[in-house]
Short mmCIF file of C-alpha atoms in Angstrom, two decimals:
data_model
loop_
_atom_site.label_atom_id
_atom_site.label_comp_id
_atom_site.label_asym_id
_atom_site.label_seq_id
_atom_site.Cartn_x
_atom_site.Cartn_y
_atom_site.Cartn_z
CA MET H 1 32.94 70.21 92.42
CA ASP H 2 30.06 68.25 94.61
CA THR H 3 28.69 64.88 93.98
CA VAL H 4 25.79 65.91 91.58
CA GLU H 5 28.23 67.90 89.44
CA GLN H 6 30.36 64.53 89.17
CA LEU H 7 27.61 62.00 88.21
CA ALA H 8 26.40 64.99 85.54
CA VAL H 9 29.74 65.00 84.23
CA ILE H 10 29.80 60.97 84.38
CA ALA H 11 25.93 60.84 82.62
CA ASN H 12 27.36 63.53 79.81
CA ASN H 13 30.22 60.69 79.02
CA ASP H 14 33.29 63.78 79.64
CA LEU H 15 36.06 61.35 79.80
CA TRP H 16 38.82 64.00 79.66
CA THR H 17 36.92 65.66 82.50
CA LEU H 18 36.30 62.11 84.18
CA LEU H 19 39.70 61.35 84.25
CA GLN H 20 40.57 64.32 86.44
CA PHE H 21 38.61 62.72 89.37
CA PRO H 22 40.82 61.04 92.12
CA PHE H 23 38.36 58.08 91.88
CA MET H 24 38.94 57.54 88.33
CA GLN H 25 42.53 58.28 88.13
CA ARG H 26 42.83 55.29 91.24
CA ALA H 27 40.29 52.77 89.54
CA ILE H 28 42.55 53.19 86.37
CA ALA H 29 45.82 52.70 88.13
CA GLY H 30 44.14 49.61 90.43
CA ALA H 31 42.91 47.83 87.12
CA MET H 32 46.23 48.36 85.56
CA LEU H 33 47.72 46.78 88.78
CA MET H 34 45.23 43.79 89.09
CA GLY H 35 45.36 43.41 85.25
CA ILE H 36 49.07 42.43 85.67
CA LEU H 37 48.52 40.65 88.79
CA GLY H 38 45.85 38.41 86.97
CA GLY H 39 47.89 38.01 83.95
CA LEU H 40 50.87 36.86 85.95
CA LEU H 41 48.95 34.57 88.26
CA GLY H 42 46.56 33.14 85.37
CA SER H 43 49.45 31.74 83.31
CA PHE H 44 50.15 29.04 85.96
CA VAL H 45 46.43 28.86 86.52
CA THR H 46 46.02 27.85 83.34
CA LEU H 47 48.68 25.62 82.89
CA ARG H 48 48.04 23.92 85.77
CA GLN H 49 44.50 23.25 85.38
CA LEU H 50 43.86 25.23 88.37
CA SER H 51 40.64 27.23 86.29
CA PHE H 52 38.06 25.44 88.14
CA PHE H 53 40.19 25.99 91.95
CA SER H 54 40.34 29.64 91.37
CA HIS H 55 36.43 29.70 90.71
CA ALA H 56 35.36 27.86 93.53
CA VAL H 57 37.85 30.05 95.86
CA GLY H 58 35.83 33.25 93.97
CA HIS H 59 32.23 31.82 94.60
CA ALA H 60 32.75 30.61 97.77
CA ALA H 61 34.17 34.37 99.20
CA LEU H 62 30.32 34.93 99.20
CA VAL H 63 30.78 33.65 102.91
CA GLY H 64 33.48 36.08 103.46
CA VAL H 65 31.71 39.10 102.03
CA THR H 66 28.36 38.10 104.02
CA LEU H 67 30.14 37.91 107.39
CA GLY H 68 32.17 41.53 106.60
CA VAL H 69 28.64 42.55 106.36
CA LEU H 70 27.10 41.20 109.38
CA LEU H 71 29.79 42.36 111.41
CA GLN H 72 30.27 45.42 109.90
CA ILE H 73 33.84 44.76 108.78
CA ASN H 74 35.13 46.33 105.59
CA PRO H 75 34.12 43.12 103.37
CA THR H 76 37.79 43.34 101.54
CA TRP H 77 39.52 42.70 105.12
CA MET H 78 37.05 40.16 105.66
CA LEU H 79 37.34 38.74 102.07
CA ILE H 80 41.02 38.37 102.27
CA PRO H 81 41.66 36.09 105.22
CA PHE H 82 38.78 33.75 104.10
CA THR H 83 39.86 33.11 100.76
CA LEU H 84 42.88 32.40 102.10
CA VAL H 85 41.64 29.62 104.62
CA PHE H 86 39.40 28.67 101.97
CA GLY H 87 42.05 27.74 99.59
CA LEU H 88 44.23 26.34 101.89
CA VAL H 89 41.39 24.04 103.02
CA VAL H 90 40.63 23.00 99.90
CA LEU H 91 43.74 21.84 98.65
CA TYR H 92 44.17 20.00 101.72
CA LEU H 93 41.18 18.29 101.30
CA ILE H 94 42.13 17.36 97.71
CA ASP H 95 45.51 15.62 99.10
CA GLN H 96 44.13 13.77 101.78
CA THR H 97 40.88 12.15 99.79
CA ASP H 98 40.88 9.81 97.07
CA ILE H 99 37.73 11.53 95.42
CA ALA H 100 38.65 13.18 92.01
CA SER H 101 39.47 17.33 92.71
CA ASP H 102 36.75 18.56 91.01
CA SER H 103 34.56 16.48 93.17
CA VAL H 104 35.59 17.97 96.29
CA LEU H 105 35.65 21.51 94.67
CA SER H 106 31.59 21.42 93.55
CA ILE H 107 31.08 19.70 97.19
CA VAL H 108 33.20 22.49 99.07
CA LEU H 109 31.83 25.48 96.62
CA SER H 110 28.16 24.08 96.94
CA GLY H 111 28.35 23.95 100.86
CA ALA H 112 30.21 27.63 101.20
CA LEU H 113 27.67 29.09 98.57
CA ALA H 114 24.57 27.40 100.59
CA VAL H 115 26.00 29.31 103.77
CA GLY H 116 26.52 32.29 102.09
CA VAL H 117 23.14 32.61 100.54
CA ILE H 118 21.89 31.80 104.32
CA LEU H 119 24.40 34.28 105.89
CA SER H 120 23.01 36.98 103.80
CA SER H 121 19.08 36.39 104.91
CA PHE H 122 20.39 37.99 108.07
CA ILE H 123 21.33 41.04 106.68
CA GLN H 124 18.80 43.85 106.96
CA GLY H 125 18.19 46.84 105.37
CA TYR H 126 20.60 48.46 102.54
CA ARG H 127 22.73 45.72 100.81
CA GLY H 128 25.02 47.84 99.04
CA ASN H 129 28.52 46.39 100.21
CA LEU H 130 27.47 42.87 99.58
CA MET H 131 26.07 43.82 95.62
CA SER H 132 29.17 45.68 94.91
CA VAL H 133 31.30 42.96 95.96
CA LEU H 134 29.23 40.33 93.91
CA PHE H 135 29.18 42.50 90.57
CA GLY H 136 32.59 44.50 91.37
CA ASP H 137 33.06 48.23 91.63
CA ILE H 138 36.31 49.19 91.37
CA LEU H 139 35.40 52.99 91.03
CA ALA H 140 35.30 52.46 95.13
CA ILE H 141 38.56 51.60 95.25
CA ASN H 142 40.89 53.51 97.76
CA PRO H 143 44.51 54.14 98.46
CA THR H 144 44.53 51.44 101.21
CA ASP H 145 43.17 48.95 98.36
CA LEU H 146 46.03 50.07 95.86
CA VAL H 147 48.72 50.03 98.16
CA LEU H 148 47.63 46.17 99.13
CA THR H 149 47.15 45.25 95.39
CA LEU H 150 50.76 46.59 94.84
CA LEU H 151 52.19 44.67 97.65
CA ILE H 152 50.53 41.52 96.65
CA LEU H 153 51.75 42.30 93.00
CA ILE H 154 55.38 42.63 94.25
CA GLY H 155 55.42 39.54 96.61
CA SER H 156 53.99 37.27 93.77
CA SER H 157 56.41 38.54 91.06
CA LEU H 158 59.39 38.25 93.41
CA PHE H 159 58.10 34.50 94.54
CA LEU H 160 57.42 33.20 90.95
CA LEU H 161 60.42 34.74 88.85
CA LEU H 162 62.89 33.96 91.60
CA THR H 163 62.00 30.48 91.35
CA LEU H 164 60.75 30.28 87.86
CA ARG H 165 62.91 27.22 86.95
CA GLN H 166 60.92 25.25 90.04
CA GLN H 167 57.82 26.79 88.73
CA ILE H 168 58.14 25.59 85.42
CA LEU H 169 59.63 22.35 86.22
CA LEU H 170 56.51 21.72 88.70
CA THR H 171 54.43 23.23 86.03
CA LEU H 172 55.17 20.85 83.26
CA ASN H 173 56.14 17.85 85.23
CA PRO H 174 55.55 17.55 88.88
CA ALA H 175 56.93 13.97 89.35
CA VAL H 176 60.22 15.21 87.91
CA ALA H 177 60.31 17.97 89.97
CA GLN H 178 59.85 15.63 93.03
CA VAL H 179 62.82 13.58 92.04
CA GLN H 180 65.23 16.34 91.74
CA GLY H 181 64.34 17.63 95.39
CA ILE H 182 62.09 20.53 94.78
CA PRO H 183 59.40 21.02 97.30
CA VAL H 184 56.71 20.44 95.47
CA GLN H 185 54.28 20.36 98.63
CA PHE H 186 55.37 23.89 99.73
CA TYR H 187 55.21 25.54 95.99
CA ARG H 188 51.63 24.17 95.85
CA TYR H 189 50.69 25.64 98.67
CA ALA H 190 52.70 28.89 98.34
CA PHE H 191 50.92 29.15 95.03
CA VAL H 192 47.65 28.62 96.79
CA VAL H 193 48.05 31.51 99.28
CA LEU H 194 48.95 34.11 96.40
CA LEU H 195 46.10 32.75 94.15
CA SER H 196 43.58 33.39 97.02
CA PHE H 197 45.18 36.79 97.39
CA ALA H 198 44.48 37.43 93.59
CA VAL H 199 41.21 36.41 93.55
CA ALA H 200 40.27 38.32 97.01
CA ILE H 201 41.78 41.65 95.37
CA ALA H 202 40.33 41.16 91.78
CA ILE H 203 36.87 40.95 93.24
CA LYS H 204 37.01 44.52 94.00
CA ALA H 205 37.35 44.93 90.29
CA VAL H 206 34.80 42.32 88.78
CA GLY H 207 33.04 40.91 91.42
CA VAL H 208 32.50 36.77 92.58
CA LEU H 209 30.72 36.28 89.48
CA LEU H 210 33.44 37.22 87.03
CA VAL H 211 36.65 37.03 88.92
CA ASN H 212 37.52 33.47 87.13
CA ALA H 213 37.09 35.17 83.65
CA PHE H 214 39.56 37.79 84.98
CA LEU H 215 42.34 35.69 85.82
CA VAL H 216 41.79 32.65 82.75
CA ILE H 217 40.91 34.80 79.58
CA PRO H 218 44.63 36.99 79.56
CA ALA H 219 46.72 33.59 79.58
CA ALA H 220 44.52 31.81 77.29
CA THR H 221 44.60 34.32 74.94
CA ALA H 222 48.60 34.85 75.43
CA LYS H 223 48.50 30.60 75.25
CA LEU H 224 47.06 30.84 71.43
CA ALA H 225 49.59 33.24 70.34
CA SER H 226 52.99 31.87 72.02
CA ASP H 227 54.39 28.79 72.58
CA ARG H 228 57.72 29.97 74.48
CA PHE H 229 56.51 29.77 78.17
CA ILE H 230 58.78 33.28 78.61
CA ARG H 231 56.95 34.68 75.82
CA PHE H 232 53.21 33.27 77.20
CA LEU H 233 54.02 34.89 80.52
CA ALA H 234 54.98 38.15 79.58
CA MET H 235 51.97 38.29 76.83
CA SER H 236 49.40 37.24 79.53
CA VAL H 237 50.75 39.97 81.81
CA LEU H 238 50.67 42.64 78.98
CA ILE H 239 46.80 41.37 77.86
CA GLY H 240 45.78 41.53 81.46
CA ALA H 241 47.19 44.97 82.55
CA ILE H 242 45.82 46.60 78.37
CA SER H 243 42.41 45.04 78.81
CA SER H 244 41.90 46.11 81.92
CA ILE H 245 43.00 50.04 81.15
CA VAL H 246 40.54 49.98 77.98
CA GLY H 247 38.10 48.21 79.87
CA MET H 248 38.32 51.26 82.35
CA LEU H 249 38.47 54.01 79.39
CA VAL H 250 35.14 51.89 77.43
CA SER H 251 33.21 51.91 81.14
CA GLY H 252 34.07 55.53 81.55
CA ILE H 253 32.71 56.54 77.73
CA LEU H 254 29.58 54.61 77.83
CA ASN H 255 28.71 54.23 81.25
CA PHE H 256 28.71 50.67 81.70
CA ALA H 257 29.73 48.75 84.78
CA SER H 258 33.86 48.81 85.26
CA GLY H 259 33.94 44.87 85.92
CA PRO H 260 31.62 43.62 82.88
CA SER H 261 33.85 46.29 80.50
CA ILE H 262 37.14 44.80 81.34
CA VAL H 263 36.33 41.37 81.08
CA LEU H 264 33.99 42.05 77.90
CA ILE H 265 37.62 43.76 76.31
CA GLN H 266 39.07 40.40 77.26
CA PHE H 267 36.76 38.21 75.61
CA LEU H 268 36.89 40.16 72.55
CA VAL H 269 40.70 40.15 72.48
CA PHE H 270 40.52 36.12 72.96
CA ILE H 271 38.18 35.98 70.14
CA GLY H 272 40.18 38.40 68.04
CA VAL H 273 43.35 36.24 68.69
CA PHE H 274 41.36 33.45 68.27
CA GLY H 275 40.76 33.80 64.97
CA TRP H 276 43.93 35.46 63.75
CA THR H 277 45.72 32.18 64.84
CA LYS H 278 43.07 30.37 62.86
CA LEU H 279 43.69 32.43 59.70
CA ARG H 280 47.39 32.30 60.08
CA PHE H 281 47.14 28.57 60.06
CA LYS H 282 45.02 28.07 57.04
CA ALA H 283 47.36 30.60 55.24
CA ALA H 284 50.49 28.48 56.39
#
């Protein structure tokens, strides 16, 4: 089946036939892996109040994307090292100054965005790569992206689950963790490395503009419905995975953009859980 016929199938919203295409199968698999990764790391992001940090890293990624386009390098390969370096530099600046962390993040984010916008003006002709990363294009995910996502997910899961006791203590009371001899700085920087990788990967699915919501909404939803950490963590991962798959199916059925569809489903789930918890509280 040629490209014209594939587009005709998509236009006719034939979901079953659409699911037969390898690009759609890769997109759903990628969405599920990214949803699990987002739910896992988003749990710690929410509890540690790092939402603005992930927001800053995601938006500053515009510089990495633009450099990739200008240098004619796959933006994904440029995006990963850039978000990693940016995240570590921001954390270092926060540690080395007396300025409030949100102020440091605002300053660095503004500077990075300014650089990104200026660099984008040098891009000549078609800017499809830039636009797809800004708004997400998970349908363009390839086997290399899937393997990379799986490796980051496995690495993040092993690191966080094998050090879960330390991670929980560090999340709830860093001062006590320091007294007990836990290498707080090491764990902080290691988590920023994982978070930067996750942001870079998630941008492929939902784009720069929605990446923070992709990380935060599943964890925030799980937090509404659970007061036990392990249950909260499991629910966050489950919500991230299921909402990503449902979002992809909605995207295929209604021919909507995939990234916004995923985030919209996550938002609707959050509203539903919020309403349910309020009703349950009133009933009690």
